[in-house]
Amino acid sequence: MPSSHRWAQTATPQSIAGRGHRSVPRAKKSLNPKPKTRSRAGCWPCRARKIKCGEEKSSCNNCTNAGKACNYTVRLNWEGRTRKTNAESDETRIVGSSGDLLSHPEPSNSLISSRGVEFGIQCQHLNQTHPECALSQRPPLQSENVEEEWQSSGSQIYGYDLGLEDHDIPQNDDMSAIAPEMSVIERDRLCRDNGLKRTTNCPMALEPGGYYSTTVPVRISHTLQPIPKELLNNPMNLLYFHHFINHTARLMTSHDCPENVFRSVLPQMALHSPPLMHLILIYSACHRARILNHPEPKYRISTWMSDVLPSLREALSNPSFLDTSDPQDPSLIAPLLTALMFASLEIISPAIFPLLISWRVHLQTARQLIMVKGGLSRLARQPDGSRNRAVLLVSRWFAYLDVMGALSGGIGAELLLGAYDDDGGGLWLVNRENEEELYGVDCALGFSGRCLPLLARVAELAGQCDQMRIDAATGKIVPDWKPHENIRQRAESLIQEICDSANMQLGCTHTSQRSSLREDESMMGQIYSTNKIYHWAAIIVIAKRVLAQLPDAPIVQEMVQRIILHLKGQQFGRPMGWCPVFPVFVAGCEAVTADDQALFDRCISQIQRYGLHHVDASPIMHKVWETGDPWETMIEHQFLA
């Protein structure tokens, strides 16, 4: 029986031709079509060119061969896919130098279309490990336990820092300080035109792995918005602000953990305080000039300095200047941060200011402000029971400068009396509230909360003995001086407490959840080593300055070798790292072999090379090796930490 389907019968060419109005049915599509060569997970330049990306990291072969900047950043399209109308009418929102939104036609074949980001394009860049995070407004500074939102929130790229020299005002072209995105070839050509040469003697920052080995995007978190007009109207100021957040602040702590207060709290406070902002810019300019081997822009720095000293004088002469109805008002803390920042600047760059004012003067200013306000504990406590992070920063920063300054000795070495009880807070500073804070390593200090009051007691005891063992007239050690029996007992008891504290450490509580296990292990190893060598250095100070031991005494050399063991096991002093100066200096002065002395000298030199310059430590250490005199007899106003 014939089938009812019209094509069921066998068809011949003749029969098909007889049905002129009918056609042969189309062949079915293959279930496994040949894959297209476009890239959906590759870099943006390859996707823009509609070619297959090899997805090599950090730069794919296609971009390397074409001399293009490879870019794997995440981009989000909030408006969905839209139909393109007219290429000539497409516009890009660009932030001009004055901060105003300007409209410019987008070229059909431009760097913008192939790489997506031009100078100041307003776009959303989310941390790849936190895709769920959305834009947020600037968070309040009162949040103590909130992980730093600036790391996981949106950000805006204003252009790129190529590492070019700041020729200082008025010669420097500030409006061109931040460059648009460009290819590797274009960047090298611009660097050559501006005299930026990469030779065998180039600064470490330009070497492979250095900060400026590639273009640095000037990326500012939305948590730091709105940016002050002083930064938006001058790209050079914005570049320095970004450099501080992205590079300088990383070197101001023992390790750059997710809650680095110098990268989050300090910049947020500076947004409310022009003098503090100017000090951040000065700090950044000095650091950037040093790592690039460029002269410091002294005229620019002098303009920034114009309102810093007057603000401190006003805060001291008129204490009511700090009194506000809101206990959490930033103006309560900004003058203190300004004084501490000023003291730190005098320590690392004493030659940039026309007036030579000792760092001890600025630290004394901070002491007076703390006492005027009745201590920091009252300011730190908030209605919800948490503690103000800005006040915590002031407390820790002041404590470090105060204690390490007293340990450095010299003229005017003193401590804020009553500030360092066993809990690390005392009458004036913010106290440690639990065992974790007491024995956990403080990222801003480099050692545990328990170690802080121990170091303060060491400084106090050593200072008392220095007045007796160092002849005020000659500056030499009194021959055959020995401590009284009660001082010796106090010293031996303090050594035992230091040993107990060194063996009780909980590590940093800010370990990033985004880092790998190997990174965590490496970081924790350095944290523990840093904490221990501060303890061992404290024992050396007691043995030498209190118990009058000789450099070859067993207790001294045992502590020196312990510190050497930790230094060899960790990457202290590497280009993007941090080095505990005081323990290295104290142990280095007591090193007796040439190999040990070379190790300590190398550690100090690395610090000076990558940017945080401690000009006093190295010459004094060499003088100790040459003369055999104790280092404490050579100190006047130096800060050795």
mmCIF file of N, CA and C in Angstrom, residues 439-499:
data_model
loop_
_atom_site.group_PDB
_atom_site.id
_atom_site.type_symbol
_atom_site.label_atom_id
_atom_site.label_comp_id
_atom_site.label_asym_id
_atom_site.label_seq_id
_atom_site.Cartn_x
_atom_site.Cartn_y
_atom_site.Cartn_z
ATOM 1 N N TYR A 439 48.299 38.600 72.399
ATOM 2 C CA TYR A 439 49.372 37.740 71.903
ATOM 3 C C TYR A 439 49.377 37.615 70.384
ATOM 4 N N GLY A 440 48.360 38.141 69.717
ATOM 5 C CA GLY A 440 48.392 38.159 68.266
ATOM 6 C C GLY A 440 49.341 39.233 67.762
ATOM 7 N N VAL A 441 49.975 38.974 66.625
ATOM 8 C CA VAL A 441 50.930 39.927 66.060
ATOM 9 C C VAL A 441 50.166 41.087 65.439
ATOM 10 N N ASP A 442 50.486 42.289 65.860
ATOM 11 C CA ASP A 442 49.861 43.494 65.327
ATOM 12 C C ASP A 442 50.521 43.843 63.998
ATOM 13 N N CYS A 443 49.715 43.895 62.941
ATOM 14 C CA CYS A 443 50.274 44.137 61.606
ATOM 15 C C CYS A 443 50.977 45.476 61.514
ATOM 16 N N ALA A 444 50.444 46.499 62.187
ATOM 17 C CA ALA A 444 51.028 47.834 62.096
ATOM 18 C C ALA A 444 52.339 47.940 62.862
ATOM 19 N N LEU A 445 52.540 47.057 63.862
ATOM 20 C CA LEU A 445 53.735 47.129 64.690
ATOM 21 C C LEU A 445 54.810 46.141 64.256
ATOM 22 N N GLY A 446 54.404 44.938 63.914
ATOM 23 C CA GLY A 446 55.358 43.889 63.583
ATOM 24 C C GLY A 446 55.606 42.931 64.718
ATOM 25 N N PHE A 447 55.008 43.191 65.879
ATOM 26 C CA PHE A 447 55.171 42.301 67.020
ATOM 27 C C PHE A 447 53.855 42.234 67.782
ATOM 28 N N SER A 448 53.800 41.372 68.782
ATOM 29 C CA SER A 448 52.551 41.127 69.498
ATOM 30 C C SER A 448 52.224 42.279 70.436
ATOM 31 N N GLY A 449 50.937 42.323 70.848
ATOM 32 C CA GLY A 449 50.525 43.333 71.804
ATOM 33 C C GLY A 449 51.222 43.189 73.140
ATOM 34 N N ARG A 450 51.579 41.969 73.515
ATOM 35 C CA ARG A 450 52.302 41.748 74.765
ATOM 36 C C ARG A 450 53.733 42.263 74.676
ATOM 37 N N CYS A 451 54.309 42.206 73.484
ATOM 38 C CA CYS A 451 55.692 42.653 73.310
ATOM 39 C C CYS A 451 55.821 44.160 73.492
ATOM 40 N N LEU A 452 54.766 44.911 73.153
ATOM 41 C CA LEU A 452 54.845 46.371 73.226
ATOM 42 C C LEU A 452 55.179 46.874 74.627
ATOM 43 N N PRO A 453 54.441 46.497 75.687
ATOM 44 C CA PRO A 453 54.816 46.989 77.020
ATOM 45 C C PRO A 453 56.159 46.452 77.492
ATOM 46 N N LEU A 454 56.544 45.263 77.020
ATOM 47 C CA LEU A 454 57.859 44.739 77.386
ATOM 48 C C LEU A 454 58.967 45.608 76.786
ATOM 49 N N LEU A 455 58.805 45.992 75.525
ATOM 50 C CA LEU A 455 59.786 46.880 74.900
ATOM 51 C C LEU A 455 59.825 48.233 75.601
ATOM 52 N N ALA A 456 58.662 48.712 76.050
ATOM 53 C CA ALA A 456 58.629 49.987 76.772
ATOM 54 C C ALA A 456 59.406 49.887 78.083
ATOM 55 N N ARG A 457 59.275 48.764 78.777
ATOM 56 C CA ARG A 457 60.017 48.572 80.026
ATOM 57 C C ARG A 457 61.515 48.446 79.765
ATOM 58 N N VAL A 458 61.870 47.786 78.657
ATOM 59 C CA VAL A 458 63.285 47.695 78.283
ATOM 60 C C VAL A 458 63.841 49.089 78.012
ATOM 61 N N ALA A 459 63.091 49.906 77.279
ATOM 62 C CA ALA A 459 63.545 51.259 76.964
ATOM 63 C C ALA A 459 63.712 52.089 78.233
ATOM 64 N N GLU A 460 62.765 51.955 79.163
ATOM 65 C CA GLU A 460 62.840 52.720 80.408
ATOM 66 C C GLU A 460 64.050 52.305 81.237
ATOM 67 N N LEU A 461 64.278 50.994 81.352
ATOM 68 C CA LEU A 461 65.400 50.497 82.149
ATOM 69 C C LEU A 461 66.735 50.844 81.488
ATOM 70 N N ALA A 462 66.815 50.698 80.176
ATOM 71 C CA ALA A 462 68.058 51.021 79.468
ATOM 72 C C ALA A 462 68.360 52.513 79.553
ATOM 73 N N GLY A 463 67.316 53.346 79.486
ATOM 74 C CA GLY A 463 67.528 54.785 79.599
ATOM 75 C C GLY A 463 68.070 55.178 80.959
ATOM 76 N N GLN A 464 67.566 54.536 82.020
ATOM 77 C CA GLN A 464 68.071 54.821 83.360
ATOM 78 C C GLN A 464 69.544 54.443 83.490
ATOM 79 N N CYS A 465 69.900 53.286 82.942
ATOM 80 C CA CYS A 465 71.292 52.835 83.045
ATOM 81 C C CYS A 465 72.224 53.668 82.167
ATOM 82 N N ASP A 466 71.741 54.117 81.003
ATOM 83 C CA ASP A 466 72.583 54.947 80.131
ATOM 84 C C ASP A 466 73.024 56.219 80.838
ATOM 85 N N GLN A 467 72.151 56.777 81.671
ATOM 86 C CA GLN A 467 72.511 58.002 82.383
ATOM 87 C C GLN A 467 73.652 57.763 83.364
ATOM 88 N N MET A 468 73.780 56.520 83.842
ATOM 89 C CA MET A 468 74.841 56.202 84.797
ATOM 90 C C MET A 468 76.095 55.662 84.114
ATOM 91 N N ARG A 469 75.959 54.887 83.062
ATOM 92 C CA ARG A 469 77.120 54.225 82.459
ATOM 93 C C ARG A 469 77.792 55.055 81.368
ATOM 94 N N ILE A 470 77.121 56.110 80.842
ATOM 95 C CA ILE A 470 77.715 56.958 79.811
ATOM 96 C C ILE A 470 78.107 58.291 80.436
ATOM 97 N N ASP A 471 79.384 58.626 80.370
ATOM 98 C CA ASP A 471 79.886 59.888 80.918
ATOM 99 C C ASP A 471 79.318 61.043 80.106
ATOM 100 N N ALA A 472 78.601 61.956 80.753
ATOM 101 C CA ALA A 472 77.960 63.071 80.056
ATOM 102 C C ALA A 472 78.979 64.008 79.436
ATOM 103 N N ALA A 473 80.163 64.116 80.026
ATOM 104 C CA ALA A 473 81.177 65.043 79.522
ATOM 105 C C ALA A 473 81.903 64.486 78.304
ATOM 106 N N THR A 474 82.271 63.223 78.351
ATOM 107 C CA THR A 474 83.059 62.627 77.266
ATOM 108 C C THR A 474 82.220 61.833 76.275
ATOM 109 N N GLY A 475 81.029 61.410 76.685
ATOM 110 C CA GLY A 475 80.207 60.573 75.820
ATOM 111 C C GLY A 475 80.704 59.150 75.728
ATOM 112 N N LYS A 476 81.622 58.764 76.606
ATOM 113 C CA LYS A 476 82.184 57.419 76.606
ATOM 114 C C LYS A 476 81.616 56.598 77.768
ATOM 115 N N ILE A 477 81.788 55.281 77.668
ATOM 116 C CA ILE A 477 81.314 54.390 78.716
ATOM 117 C C ILE A 477 82.208 54.523 79.947
ATOM 118 N N VAL A 478 81.594 54.619 81.119
ATOM 119 C CA VAL A 478 82.349 54.677 82.368
ATOM 120 C C VAL A 478 83.045 53.336 82.575
ATOM 121 N N PRO A 479 84.369 53.323 82.761
ATOM 122 C CA PRO A 479 85.087 52.048 82.915
ATOM 123 C C PRO A 479 84.571 51.242 84.105
ATOM 124 N N ASP A 480 84.461 49.939 83.885
ATOM 125 C CA ASP A 480 84.097 48.980 84.941
ATOM 126 C C ASP A 480 82.738 49.264 85.570
ATOM 127 N N TRP A 481 81.850 49.934 84.833
ATOM 128 C CA TRP A 481 80.516 50.191 85.398
ATOM 129 C C TRP A 481 79.720 48.896 85.477
ATOM 130 N N LYS A 482 79.025 48.694 86.600
ATOM 131 C CA LYS A 482 78.167 47.535 86.788
ATOM 132 C C LYS A 482 76.839 48.007 87.376
ATOM 133 N N PRO A 483 75.735 47.354 87.030
ATOM 134 C CA PRO A 483 74.431 47.781 87.563
ATOM 135 C C PRO A 483 74.271 47.384 89.020
ATOM 136 N N HIS A 484 73.409 48.104 89.731
ATOM 137 C CA HIS A 484 73.081 47.735 91.103
ATOM 138 C C HIS A 484 72.339 46.405 91.113
ATOM 139 N N GLU A 485 72.315 45.784 92.267
ATOM 140 C CA GLU A 485 71.714 44.457 92.376
ATOM 141 C C GLU A 485 70.227 44.485 92.047
ATOM 142 N N ASN A 486 69.521 45.519 92.480
ATOM 143 C CA ASN A 486 68.088 45.574 92.185
ATOM 144 C C ASN A 486 67.830 45.750 90.689
ATOM 145 N N ILE A 487 68.694 46.505 90.009
ATOM 146 C CA ILE A 487 68.551 46.656 88.556
ATOM 147 C C ILE A 487 68.841 45.331 87.861
ATOM 148 N N ARG A 488 69.858 44.612 88.345
ATOM 149 C CA ARG A 488 70.182 43.319 87.739
ATOM 150 C C ARG A 488 69.023 42.338 87.891
ATOM 151 N N GLN A 489 68.383 42.336 89.038
ATOM 152 C CA GLN A 489 67.244 41.439 89.251
ATOM 153 C C GLN A 489 66.071 41.816 88.349
ATOM 154 N N ARG A 490 65.816 43.102 88.228
ATOM 155 C CA ARG A 490 64.750 43.545 87.314
ATOM 156 C C ARG A 490 65.051 43.132 85.878
ATOM 157 N N ALA A 491 66.305 43.248 85.477
ATOM 158 C CA ALA A 491 66.688 42.885 84.114
ATOM 159 C C ALA A 491 66.513 41.392 83.868
ATOM 160 N N GLU A 492 66.941 40.567 84.813
ATOM 161 C CA GLU A 492 66.819 39.119 84.639
ATOM 162 C C GLU A 492 65.355 38.696 84.616
ATOM 163 N N SER A 493 64.540 39.322 85.447
ATOM 164 C CA SER A 493 63.108 39.020 85.429
ATOM 165 C C SER A 493 62.479 39.436 84.105
ATOM 166 N N LEU A 494 62.902 40.575 83.582
ATOM 167 C CA LEU A 494 62.362 41.058 82.310
ATOM 168 C C LEU A 494 62.776 40.147 81.160
ATOM 169 N N ILE A 495 63.995 39.621 81.201
ATOM 170 C CA ILE A 495 64.436 38.684 80.160
ATOM 171 C C ILE A 495 63.558 37.443 80.154
ATOM 172 N N GLN A 496 63.211 36.945 81.343
ATOM 173 C CA GLN A 496 62.349 35.763 81.410
ATOM 174 C C GLN A 496 60.959 36.055 80.845
ATOM 175 N N GLU A 497 60.412 37.225 81.134
ATOM 176 C CA GLU A 497 59.110 37.599 80.576
ATOM 177 C C GLU A 497 59.169 37.712 79.054
ATOM 178 N N ILE A 498 60.276 38.222 78.551
ATOM 179 C CA ILE A 498 60.420 38.347 77.095
ATOM 180 C C ILE A 498 60.477 36.971 76.447
ATOM 181 N N CYS A 499 61.201 36.046 77.048
ATOM 182 C CA CYS A 499 61.267 34.684 76.500
ATOM 183 C C CYS A 499 59.893 34.028 76.514
#
